Amino acid sequence: MKADTKAWYWIPLLNFASGFPYAIILSVSGTMYKSLGVSNEDIGVYTSLMYLPWVIKPLWSPFIDLHGTKRKWFLTMQLAISISFLIVGLIIPASNFFILSLAIFWVAAFASASNDVASDGFYLLALSKDQQSLFLGIRSTFYKIAILTGNGLVVILAGYLEIVYTDKHKAWSYTMIFVAVFMIAITIYNFFFSPKIENNKKVETTSKPNFSKVFSTFFQKKQIVLIISFILLFRLGESQLLKMLNPFLVEPIKYELDESTKISEQKAALKTYYNIINHNRKANKSEMQFIYTNLPIFAIMQNEKTSLDLKNISKSDQTIYKDLVSKRTKFIDELIVHNGNSALIPKKGMGISNMDYGIIYGIFGVIALVLGGLIGGFVISRDGLGKWMLPMILAMHLPIIGFILISYIHPEVMFNLNLPYLEYSLNPLNLNLTTSIFYYNPYVVLAVIIEQFGYGFGFAAFMMYLIYVAEGESKTSHYSIATGFMALGMMLPGMVSGYIQEYLGYGNFFIWVFVATIPGLILSRFLIFPSDFGKKSTPENLRQSK
């Protein structure tokens, strides 16, 4: 069966419009909060709670299924998402930005979850089963490209603006305003290019099951307990990995004392500190407070040392100030426990800047993901889901081993790459082409490439299985219920991921994440579905089925 050439105009951007806000709300928000000084624990809890709209979207998905057209729903929701992002951008400079931005992100999350319901339903209605299989790889790939656009290009922009303005609040404010404008442009594109396959009159007059029947028929499916268990547990490891991978990559490699300081208060703090260490005595409260405040400490990144000086931070910015205090006190406590031997303190993250993180995911990650997604959709369309289910699950989860190795070995081999960019000013005619040095760790880049390729290749199998689960009457609502359980499986583990990481440390945390992938793998071996599900129909197998 030949591909519908018109579908190529709307499927990529429609799925991009689902993945992009999802990335901004659930992933980029965490990067932003980390940059603005929010702790790993708070990032894990509050950004994971934003999964809730995707968890409970089955409660209102039948309403979307029964009222209005899917096209009107997703266009309206995409506009609401755009406005929400714009508001977030405007309130970031506020002193209480954390609470305010979380509230607006919640509004955007409900709109984004509704957009997903309508977009998924539109896809299932507009294409035949053969076309759904054929475009599955494209659909999944552009969804993931959207996520990497957020994690990559948007973070690159924020990192660049952090350098330009030396003000992280202003940088992220402008970044979110840009995201809002970009989302509006995508909405306009979808308005003009998505086909009108439904009409209100048809929707109102067609006989459809009532609200309660939509839910009851889903839970009457064969193997439903096993199906729900598999959906909940399949992403148990990934849900935690996604929350803590950015903190691991951007957190400083280690901290160290600045022995060469010339500032009198810092020299006095060093003298007090060494007096405590050399005499192996317990410091009193006033001494510890003096050391916590004045001891000169550097954060060691890939390419620079950053001073953790409390006096450089305005006390009105409570989020960043508290984060800096926490880092200083934790390092000082560890130093005293180890009697001043910093070599005994485990290394932290990989010390990558936000801009370098964005480049790694926005360039290397996107290329690997696109290739993996295209190949994944192709092999399912050629051979069916049964042959590729196990290899695809393994392809998704085995790359975690790469992050285990990196977190323990901590390779610090760096290569530098000069990347050109336009240097701008308020005068639009004064544009200068210059270069910026990109510091990258080849081991990190390789781990990201393997992980993203495996994700693009393997996730196609999971999404194809969800399409199988949704087969039958009310497929839009049933698909929404299935993805709601998937979101629940992402939300709950993600909420505790920050606490688990802080308790275990990064190395042991990644081992735990890898172990957490095993239950989903085991359950997948007991699932019953047609082995040729998703296989493209050909004249030969059509004759064999008669």
Coordinates of C-alpha atoms in Angstrom, one line a residue:
M1 CA 0.0 0.0 0.0
K2 CA 1.4 3.4 -1.0
A3 CA 1.8 6.1 1.6
D4 CA -0.8 8.9 1.6
T5 CA 1.2 11.8 0.3
K6 CA -1.1 14.4 1.9
A7 CA -0.5 12.8 5.3
W8 CA 3.2 13.8 5.1
Y9 CA 2.1 17.4 5.3
W10 CA 0.3 17.1 8.7
I11 CA 1.5 14.1 10.6
P12 CA 5.0 15.3 11.4
L13 CA 4.0 18.8 12.7
L14 CA 0.9 17.5 14.5
N15 CA 3.0 15.0 16.5
F16 CA 5.7 17.7 17.0
A17 CA 2.9 19.8 18.6
S18 CA 2.3 17.0 21.0
G19 CA 5.9 16.2 21.9
F20 CA 7.2 19.8 22.2
P21 CA 5.0 21.1 25.0
Y22 CA 5.4 17.7 26.7
A23 CA 9.2 18.2 26.7
I24 CA 8.9 21.8 27.9
I25 CA 6.6 21.0 30.8
L26 CA 8.1 17.8 32.0
S27 CA 11.8 18.0 31.0
V28 CA 13.0 21.5 30.1
S29 CA 11.2 22.9 33.2
G30 CA 13.5 20.6 35.3
T31 CA 16.5 22.0 33.4
M32 CA 15.3 25.5 34.0
Y33 CA 14.7 24.9 37.7
K34 CA 18.1 23.3 38.1
S35 CA 19.7 26.3 36.5
L36 CA 17.8 28.6 38.8
G37 CA 18.8 26.8 41.9
V38 CA 16.0 24.4 42.7
S39 CA 17.1 21.1 44.5
N40 CA 17.0 17.7 42.9
E41 CA 14.4 16.5 45.4
D42 CA 12.0 19.4 44.5
I43 CA 12.7 18.9 40.8
G44 CA 11.9 15.2 41.1
V45 CA 8.7 15.7 43.0
Y46 CA 7.1 18.8 41.4
T47 CA 8.0 18.1 37.8
S48 CA 6.8 14.5 38.2
L49 CA 3.5 15.8 39.6
M50 CA 2.9 17.5 36.3
Y51 CA 2.5 14.1 34.8
L52 CA -0.9 13.9 36.6
P53 CA -3.0 15.5 33.7
W54 CA -1.7 12.7 31.4
V55 CA -2.6 10.2 34.1
I56 CA -6.2 11.3 34.6
K57 CA -6.8 12.4 31.0
P58 CA -9.0 9.2 30.5
L59 CA -11.5 11.0 32.8
W60 CA -12.3 13.6 30.2
S61 CA -11.1 11.9 27.0
P62 CA -14.6 10.5 26.3
F63 CA -15.9 14.1 26.4
I64 CA -13.4 14.9 23.7
D65 CA -14.4 11.8 21.8
L66 CA -18.1 12.6 22.0
H67 CA -18.3 16.3 21.5
G68 CA -16.9 18.5 18.8
T69 CA -14.2 17.5 16.3
K70 CA -10.8 16.3 17.1
R71 CA -9.3 19.1 14.9
K72 CA -11.0 21.9 16.8
W73 CA -9.9 20.4 20.1
F74 CA -6.2 20.1 19.3
L75 CA -6.1 23.6 17.7
T76 CA -7.7 25.2 20.7
M77 CA -5.5 23.3 23.1
Q78 CA -2.3 24.2 21.2
L79 CA -3.3 27.9 21.4
A80 CA -3.8 27.6 25.2
I81 CA -0.4 26.0 25.6
S82 CA 1.2 28.9 23.7
I83 CA -0.4 31.5 25.9
S84 CA 0.7 29.5 29.0
F85 CA 4.3 29.4 27.9
L86 CA 4.2 33.2 27.3
I87 CA 2.9 33.8 30.8
V88 CA 5.7 31.6 32.3
G89 CA 8.2 33.7 30.4
L90 CA 6.8 36.9 31.8
I91 CA 6.7 35.7 35.5
I92 CA 10.2 34.1 35.7
P93 CA 11.9 37.4 36.9
A94 CA 9.4 37.5 39.9
S95 CA 10.8 36.6 43.3
N96 CA 8.2 33.8 43.8
F97 CA 8.6 32.5 40.2
F98 CA 8.8 28.9 41.3
I99 CA 5.3 28.6 42.7
L100 CA 3.8 30.8 40.0
S101 CA 5.5 29.0 37.1
L102 CA 4.4 25.6 38.5
A103 CA 0.8 26.8 38.5
I104 CA 1.0 27.9 34.9
F105 CA 2.8 24.8 33.8
W106 CA -0.1 22.8 35.4
V107 CA -2.6 24.7 33.2
A108 CA -0.4 24.0 30.1
A109 CA -0.1 20.3 31.2
F110 CA -3.9 19.9 31.2
A111 CA -4.1 21.6 27.8
S112 CA -1.2 19.4 26.5
A113 CA -2.8 16.2 27.7
S114 CA -6.1 17.2 26.0
N115 CA -4.1 18.0 22.8
D116 CA -2.6 14.5 22.9
V117 CA -6.1 12.9 23.2
A118 CA -7.4 14.8 20.3
S119 CA -4.3 14.4 18.1
D120 CA -4.2 10.6 18.8
G121 CA -7.9 10.3 17.9
F122 CA -7.4 12.4 14.8
Y123 CA -4.5 10.1 13.7
L124 CA -6.6 6.9 14.3
L125 CA -9.6 8.3 12.4
A126 CA -7.7 9.8 9.5
L127 CA -5.5 6.8 8.6
S128 CA -6.3 3.2 7.9
K129 CA -4.6 0.4 9.9
D130 CA -2.0 -0.1 7.2
Q131 CA -1.3 3.6 7.1
Q132 CA -1.1 3.8 10.9
S133 CA 1.6 1.1 10.9
L134 CA 3.5 2.8 8.0
F135 CA 3.5 6.2 9.6
L136 CA 4.1 4.9 13.2
G137 CA 7.9 5.4 12.8
I138 CA 7.4 8.9 11.4
R139 CA 4.9 9.8 14.1
S140 CA 7.1 8.5 16.9
T141 CA 10.2 10.1 15.4
F142 CA 8.8 13.6 15.1
Y143 CA 7.3 13.3 18.6
K144 CA 10.8 12.5 19.9
I145 CA 12.4 15.2 17.7
A146 CA 10.1 17.6 19.4
I147 CA 11.2 16.4 22.8
L148 CA 14.9 16.7 21.8
T149 CA 14.2 20.2 20.3
G150 CA 13.1 21.2 23.8
N151 CA 16.0 19.4 25.5
G152 CA 18.4 20.4 22.8
L153 CA 17.8 23.6 20.9
V154 CA 15.7 25.3 23.6
V155 CA 18.4 24.6 26.2
I156 CA 21.1 25.7 23.9
L157 CA 19.3 29.0 23.5
A158 CA 18.9 29.4 27.3
G159 CA 22.6 28.5 27.8
Y160 CA 23.6 31.1 25.2
L161 CA 21.5 33.8 26.7
E162 CA 22.9 32.9 30.2
I163 CA 26.3 33.8 28.8
V164 CA 25.1 36.9 27.0
Y165 CA 23.1 38.4 29.9
T166 CA 24.9 36.8 32.9
D167 CA 21.4 36.7 34.4
K168 CA 19.8 33.3 34.4
H169 CA 16.3 34.6 35.2
K170 CA 16.4 37.0 32.2
A171 CA 17.9 34.3 30.0
W172 CA 15.1 31.8 30.8
S173 CA 12.4 34.5 30.6
Y174 CA 13.4 35.3 27.0
T175 CA 13.7 31.6 26.2
M176 CA 10.2 30.8 27.4
I177 CA 8.8 33.8 25.4
F178 CA 10.6 32.4 22.3
V179 CA 9.0 29.0 23.1
A180 CA 5.6 30.6 23.2
V181 CA 6.1 32.3 19.8
F182 CA 7.4 29.1 18.3
M183 CA 4.4 27.1 19.6
I184 CA 2.0 29.7 18.1
A185 CA 3.7 29.2 14.7
I186 CA 3.2 25.5 14.9
T187 CA -0.5 26.0 15.8
I188 CA -1.0 28.2 12.8
Y189 CA 0.7 25.6 10.5
N190 CA -1.6 22.9 11.8
F191 CA -4.6 25.1 11.3
F192 CA -3.8 25.4 7.6
F193 CA -2.5 21.9 6.8
S194 CA -4.5 19.4 9.0
P195 CA -7.4 18.0 6.9
K196 CA -11.0 18.4 7.9
I197 CA -12.1 14.8 8.1
E198 CA -14.9 15.4 10.6
N199 CA -17.9 17.6 10.9
N200 CA -20.0 18.6 13.9
K201 CA -23.2 17.3 12.4
K202 CA -21.7 13.8 11.9
V203 CA -20.3 13.8 15.4
E204 CA -23.6 14.8 17.0
T205 CA -25.7 12.3 15.1
T206 CA -23.5 9.2 15.0
S207 CA -24.4 6.6 17.6
K208 CA -21.6 6.3 20.2
P209 CA -21.3 4.5 23.5
N210 CA -22.0 6.4 26.6
F211 CA -19.3 7.6 29.1
S212 CA -19.5 4.6 31.4
K213 CA -19.5 2.0 28.6
V214 CA -16.3 3.6 27.2
F215 CA -14.5 2.8 30.4
S216 CA -16.1 -0.6 31.1
T217 CA -15.2 -2.0 27.7
F218 CA -11.6 -1.2 28.2
F219 CA -11.4 -3.1 31.5
Q220 CA -13.1 -6.1 29.8
K221 CA -10.3 -6.7 27.4
K222 CA -8.4 -10.1 27.6
Q223 CA -5.3 -10.1 29.8
I224 CA -6.3 -6.6 31.2
V225 CA -4.5 -7.1 34.5
L226 CA -1.3 -8.2 32.8
I227 CA -1.7 -5.4 30.2
I228 CA -2.1 -2.7 32.9
S229 CA 0.8 -4.1 34.9
F230 CA 3.1 -4.1 31.8
I231 CA 2.1 -0.5 30.9
L232 CA 2.8 0.7 34.5
L233 CA 6.1 -1.1 34.8
F234 CA 7.6 -0.9 31.3
R235 CA 9.0 2.6 31.9
L236 CA 9.8 2.2 35.6
G237 CA 13.5 2.6 35.0
E238 CA 13.2 5.2 32.3
S239 CA 10.9 7.4 34.4
Q240 CA 13.7 7.9 37.0
L241 CA 16.5 8.1 34.4
L242 CA 14.8 11.0 32.6
K243 CA 14.4 13.0 35.8
M244 CA 18.0 12.7 37.0
L245 CA 20.0 12.5 33.8
N246 CA 20.1 16.3 33.3
P247 CA 21.2 17.0 36.9
F248 CA 23.9 14.3 36.5
L249 CA 25.3 15.8 33.3
V250 CA 25.2 19.5 34.4
E251 CA 26.1 19.1 38.1
P252 CA 29.7 20.1 38.8
I253 CA 32.3 17.3 38.7
K254 CA 33.5 18.1 42.2
Y255 CA 34.1 21.0 44.6
E256 CA 37.5 22.1 46.0
L257 CA 38.9 24.8 48.3
D258 CA 40.5 28.0 47.0
E259 CA 43.8 28.0 48.7
S260 CA 45.0 31.1 46.9
T261 CA 42.3 33.5 48.1
K262 CA 43.4 37.0 49.1
I263 CA 40.1 38.1 50.8
S264 CA 40.6 38.5 54.5
E265 CA 37.4 36.9 55.6
Q266 CA 38.0 33.8 53.4
K267 CA 41.6 33.5 54.7
A268 CA 40.3 33.7 58.3
A269 CA 37.7 30.9 57.4
L270 CA 40.5 28.8 56.0
K271 CA 42.5 29.2 59.1
T272 CA 39.6 28.2 61.3
Y273 CA 38.9 25.2 59.1
Y274 CA 42.5 23.9 59.2
N275 CA 42.5 24.4 63.0
I276 CA 39.6 22.1 63.2
I277 CA 41.0 19.5 60.8
N278 CA 44.5 19.5 62.2
H279 CA 43.4 19.1 65.7
N280 CA 40.7 16.7 64.8
R281 CA 38.3 18.5 67.1
K282 CA 34.6 19.2 66.9
A283 CA 33.8 22.8 65.9
N284 CA 31.3 24.9 67.8
K285 CA 28.2 26.4 66.3
S286 CA 29.7 29.8 65.7
E287 CA 32.8 28.4 64.0
M288 CA 30.8 26.2 61.7
Q289 CA 28.5 29.2 60.7
F290 CA 31.6 31.3 60.0
I291 CA 33.1 28.5 57.8
Y292 CA 29.8 27.8 56.0
T293 CA 29.5 31.5 55.1
N294 CA 33.1 32.4 54.2
L295 CA 35.1 29.3 53.3
P296 CA 36.3 29.9 49.6
I297 CA 35.0 27.0 47.5
F298 CA 35.1 26.4 43.7
A299 CA 32.7 24.2 41.7
I300 CA 34.8 22.4 39.1
M301 CA 33.1 22.2 35.7
Q302 CA 34.4 20.7 32.4
N303 CA 36.1 23.9 31.3
E304 CA 36.1 26.3 34.3
K305 CA 36.0 26.9 38.0
T306 CA 33.0 28.7 39.4
S307 CA 33.3 30.4 42.8
L308 CA 30.5 29.5 45.3
D309 CA 30.6 32.8 47.0
L310 CA 27.3 33.6 48.8
K311 CA 28.1 37.4 48.6
N312 CA 27.7 37.2 44.8
I313 CA 24.1 36.2 45.2
S314 CA 21.3 38.6 46.1
K315 CA 19.5 37.3 49.2
S316 CA 16.2 38.4 47.5
D317 CA 16.8 35.5 45.2
Q318 CA 16.0 32.9 47.8
T319 CA 15.9 29.9 45.4
I320 CA 19.5 30.3 44.1
Y321 CA 20.8 31.5 47.5
K322 CA 19.4 28.4 49.3
D323 CA 20.8 26.1 46.6
L324 CA 24.3 27.7 47.0
V325 CA 24.2 27.4 50.8
S326 CA 23.2 23.7 50.5
K327 CA 26.1 22.9 48.1
R328 CA 28.6 24.7 50.3
T329 CA 27.5 23.2 53.6
K330 CA 27.2 19.6 52.2
F331 CA 30.8 19.8 50.8
I332 CA 32.2 21.3 54.0
D333 CA 30.5 18.6 56.1
E334 CA 32.0 15.9 53.8
L335 CA 35.5 17.5 54.1
I336 CA 35.3 17.5 57.9
V337 CA 34.1 13.9 58.0
H338 CA 37.0 12.8 55.8
N339 CA 39.4 15.0 57.8
G340 CA 40.2 17.3 54.9
N341 CA 40.9 14.6 52.3
S342 CA 38.8 15.7 49.4
A343 CA 40.0 12.6 47.3
L344 CA 37.7 10.5 49.5
I345 CA 34.6 12.5 48.5
P346 CA 32.8 10.9 45.5
K347 CA 32.7 12.9 42.3
K348 CA 29.3 14.4 41.5
G349 CA 28.1 15.0 37.9
M350 CA 29.9 15.5 34.6
G351 CA 30.1 19.3 34.8
I352 CA 28.5 20.1 31.4
S353 CA 27.1 23.6 30.8
N354 CA 23.5 24.0 29.7
M355 CA 24.6 25.1 26.3
D356 CA 26.8 22.1 25.8
Y357 CA 24.1 19.8 27.2
G358 CA 21.7 21.3 24.6
I359 CA 24.2 20.8 21.8
I360 CA 24.8 17.1 22.7
Y361 CA 21.1 16.3 22.7
G362 CA 20.1 18.8 20.0
I363 CA 22.6 17.6 17.4
F364 CA 24.0 14.2 18.2
G365 CA 20.9 13.0 20.0
V366 CA 18.5 14.1 17.3
I367 CA 20.4 12.4 14.5
A368 CA 20.6 9.1 16.5
L369 CA 16.9 9.4 17.5
V370 CA 15.7 10.0 13.9
L371 CA 17.6 7.0 12.6
G372 CA 16.4 4.7 15.4
G373 CA 12.8 5.8 15.0
L374 CA 12.8 5.4 11.2
I375 CA 14.3 1.9 11.4
G376 CA 12.0 0.9 14.2
G377 CA 8.8 1.9 12.3
F378 CA 10.2 0.2 9.1
V379 CA 11.0 -3.2 10.7
I380 CA 7.6 -3.4 12.4
S381 CA 5.9 -2.5 9.1
R382 CA 7.9 -5.1 7.3
D383 CA 7.8 -8.0 9.8
G384 CA 5.1 -7.3 12.4
L385 CA 5.4 -6.5 16.2
G386 CA 5.9 -10.1 17.3
K387 CA 9.4 -10.5 15.8
W388 CA 10.7 -7.3 17.2
M389 CA 9.1 -6.8 20.6
L390 CA 12.0 -8.3 22.6
P391 CA 14.9 -6.8 20.6
M392 CA 13.3 -3.4 20.8
I393 CA 12.7 -3.5 24.6
L394 CA 16.4 -4.5 25.0
A395 CA 17.5 -1.7 22.7
M396 CA 15.7 0.8 24.9
H397 CA 17.1 -0.4 28.3
L398 CA 20.6 -1.8 27.7
P399 CA 22.1 1.7 27.0
I400 CA 21.6 2.6 30.7
I401 CA 24.8 0.6 31.2
G402 CA 26.7 3.4 29.5
F403 CA 25.6 5.9 32.2
I404 CA 26.5 3.4 34.9
L405 CA 30.1 3.2 33.5
I406 CA 30.4 7.0 33.1
S407 CA 29.2 7.6 36.6
Y408 CA 31.7 5.3 38.1
I409 CA 34.7 5.9 35.8
H410 CA 34.0 9.6 35.4
P411 CA 36.1 10.0 32.3
E412 CA 37.2 13.6 31.9
V413 CA 38.8 13.5 28.4
M414 CA 37.7 16.7 26.6
F415 CA 37.7 17.7 23.0
N416 CA 37.0 21.3 21.9
L417 CA 34.9 22.3 18.9
N418 CA 34.5 25.8 17.6
L419 CA 30.9 26.4 16.6
P420 CA 30.0 29.5 14.6
Y421 CA 27.1 31.8 15.6
L422 CA 25.9 35.3 15.0
E423 CA 26.7 37.8 17.7
Y424 CA 24.0 40.4 17.9
S425 CA 23.3 43.7 19.5
L426 CA 20.4 46.2 19.7
N427 CA 21.4 47.5 16.3
P428 CA 20.1 44.9 13.8
L429 CA 22.7 45.9 11.3
N430 CA 25.5 45.1 13.6
L431 CA 25.8 41.3 13.3
N432 CA 29.1 39.6 13.6
L433 CA 29.9 36.0 12.8
T434 CA 32.0 34.6 15.6
T435 CA 32.7 31.2 17.2
S436 CA 32.0 29.6 20.5
I437 CA 34.0 26.8 22.0
F438 CA 31.9 23.7 22.6
Y439 CA 33.5 21.4 25.2
Y440 CA 32.4 17.9 24.9
N441 CA 33.2 14.6 26.5
P442 CA 33.3 11.9 23.8
Y443 CA 32.2 9.2 26.3
V444 CA 29.1 11.3 27.2
V445 CA 28.3 11.9 23.6
L446 CA 28.7 8.2 22.7
A447 CA 26.4 7.2 25.6
V448 CA 23.8 9.8 24.5
I449 CA 23.9 8.6 20.9
I450 CA 23.5 4.9 21.8
E451 CA 20.7 5.8 24.3
Q452 CA 18.8 8.0 21.9
F453 CA 19.1 5.5 19.0
G454 CA 17.9 2.7 21.2
Y455 CA 15.1 4.8 22.5
G456 CA 13.9 5.8 19.0
F457 CA 14.2 2.2 17.8
G458 CA 12.6 0.6 20.8
F459 CA 9.8 2.9 21.8
A460 CA 8.0 2.2 18.5
A461 CA 7.3 -1.3 19.7
F462 CA 5.7 0.0 22.9
M463 CA 3.5 2.5 21.1
M464 CA 2.5 -0.1 18.5
Y465 CA 1.4 -2.4 21.4
L466 CA -0.7 0.5 22.9
I467 CA -2.4 0.8 19.5
Y468 CA -3.2 -2.9 19.6
V469 CA -4.6 -2.5 23.2
A470 CA -6.9 0.3 21.9
E471 CA -8.3 -1.7 19.0
G472 CA -12.1 -1.9 18.8
E473 CA -14.9 0.5 19.6
S474 CA -14.0 3.9 21.2
K475 CA -10.3 3.4 20.2
T476 CA -9.6 7.1 20.9
S477 CA -10.7 6.8 24.5
H478 CA -9.1 3.4 25.0
Y479 CA -5.8 4.6 23.6
S480 CA -6.1 7.6 26.0
I481 CA -6.7 5.3 28.9
A482 CA -3.7 3.2 28.0
T483 CA -1.4 6.2 27.7
G484 CA -2.9 7.5 31.0
F485 CA -1.6 4.3 32.8
M486 CA 1.7 4.9 31.0
A487 CA 1.8 8.4 32.4
L488 CA 1.1 7.1 35.9
G489 CA 4.0 4.7 35.5
M490 CA 6.2 7.7 34.7
M491 CA 4.8 10.0 37.5
L492 CA 5.1 7.9 40.6
P493 CA 8.7 6.7 40.2
G494 CA 9.8 10.1 39.0
M495 CA 8.5 11.8 42.1
V496 CA 10.9 9.8 44.3
S497 CA 13.8 9.7 41.9
G498 CA 15.5 12.8 43.4
Y499 CA 15.4 11.3 46.9
I500 CA 16.7 7.9 45.6
Q501 CA 19.5 9.6 43.8
E502 CA 20.5 11.7 46.8
Y503 CA 20.5 8.6 49.0
L504 CA 22.4 6.2 46.6
G505 CA 24.6 8.6 44.7
Y506 CA 24.7 8.8 40.9
G507 CA 26.5 5.5 40.3
N508 CA 24.3 3.3 42.4
F509 CA 21.3 5.2 41.2
F510 CA 21.9 4.2 37.6
I511 CA 22.4 0.6 38.7
W512 CA 19.0 0.8 40.4
V513 CA 17.4 2.3 37.2
F514 CA 18.8 -0.6 35.2
V515 CA 17.4 -3.2 37.6
A516 CA 14.0 -1.4 37.5
T517 CA 13.7 -2.2 33.8
I518 CA 13.6 -6.0 34.5
P519 CA 9.9 -6.3 35.6
G520 CA 8.6 -4.8 32.4
L521 CA 10.9 -7.1 30.3
I522 CA 9.6 -10.2 32.2
L523 CA 5.9 -9.2 31.8
S524 CA 6.4 -8.6 28.0
R525 CA 7.1 -12.3 27.5
F526 CA 3.5 -13.2 28.7
L527 CA 1.6 -10.7 26.5
I528 CA -0.6 -12.2 23.8
F529 CA -1.1 -10.4 20.5
P530 CA -0.9 -11.2 16.8
S531 CA 2.7 -11.6 15.8
D532 CA 2.0 -9.8 12.5
F533 CA 0.2 -6.9 14.1
G534 CA 1.4 -3.7 12.5
K535 CA 2.7 -5.5 9.4
K536 CA 2.1 -3.7 6.2
S537 CA -0.6 -5.5 4.0
T538 CA 0.7 -6.8 0.7
P539 CA -1.2 -8.6 -2.1
E540 CA 0.5 -11.9 -1.1
N541 CA -0.5 -11.9 2.6
L542 CA -3.9 -10.6 1.7
R543 CA -4.4 -13.8 -0.4
Q544 CA -3.1 -16.0 2.4
S545 CA -5.6 -14.5 4.9
K546 CA -8.6 -15.4 2.6

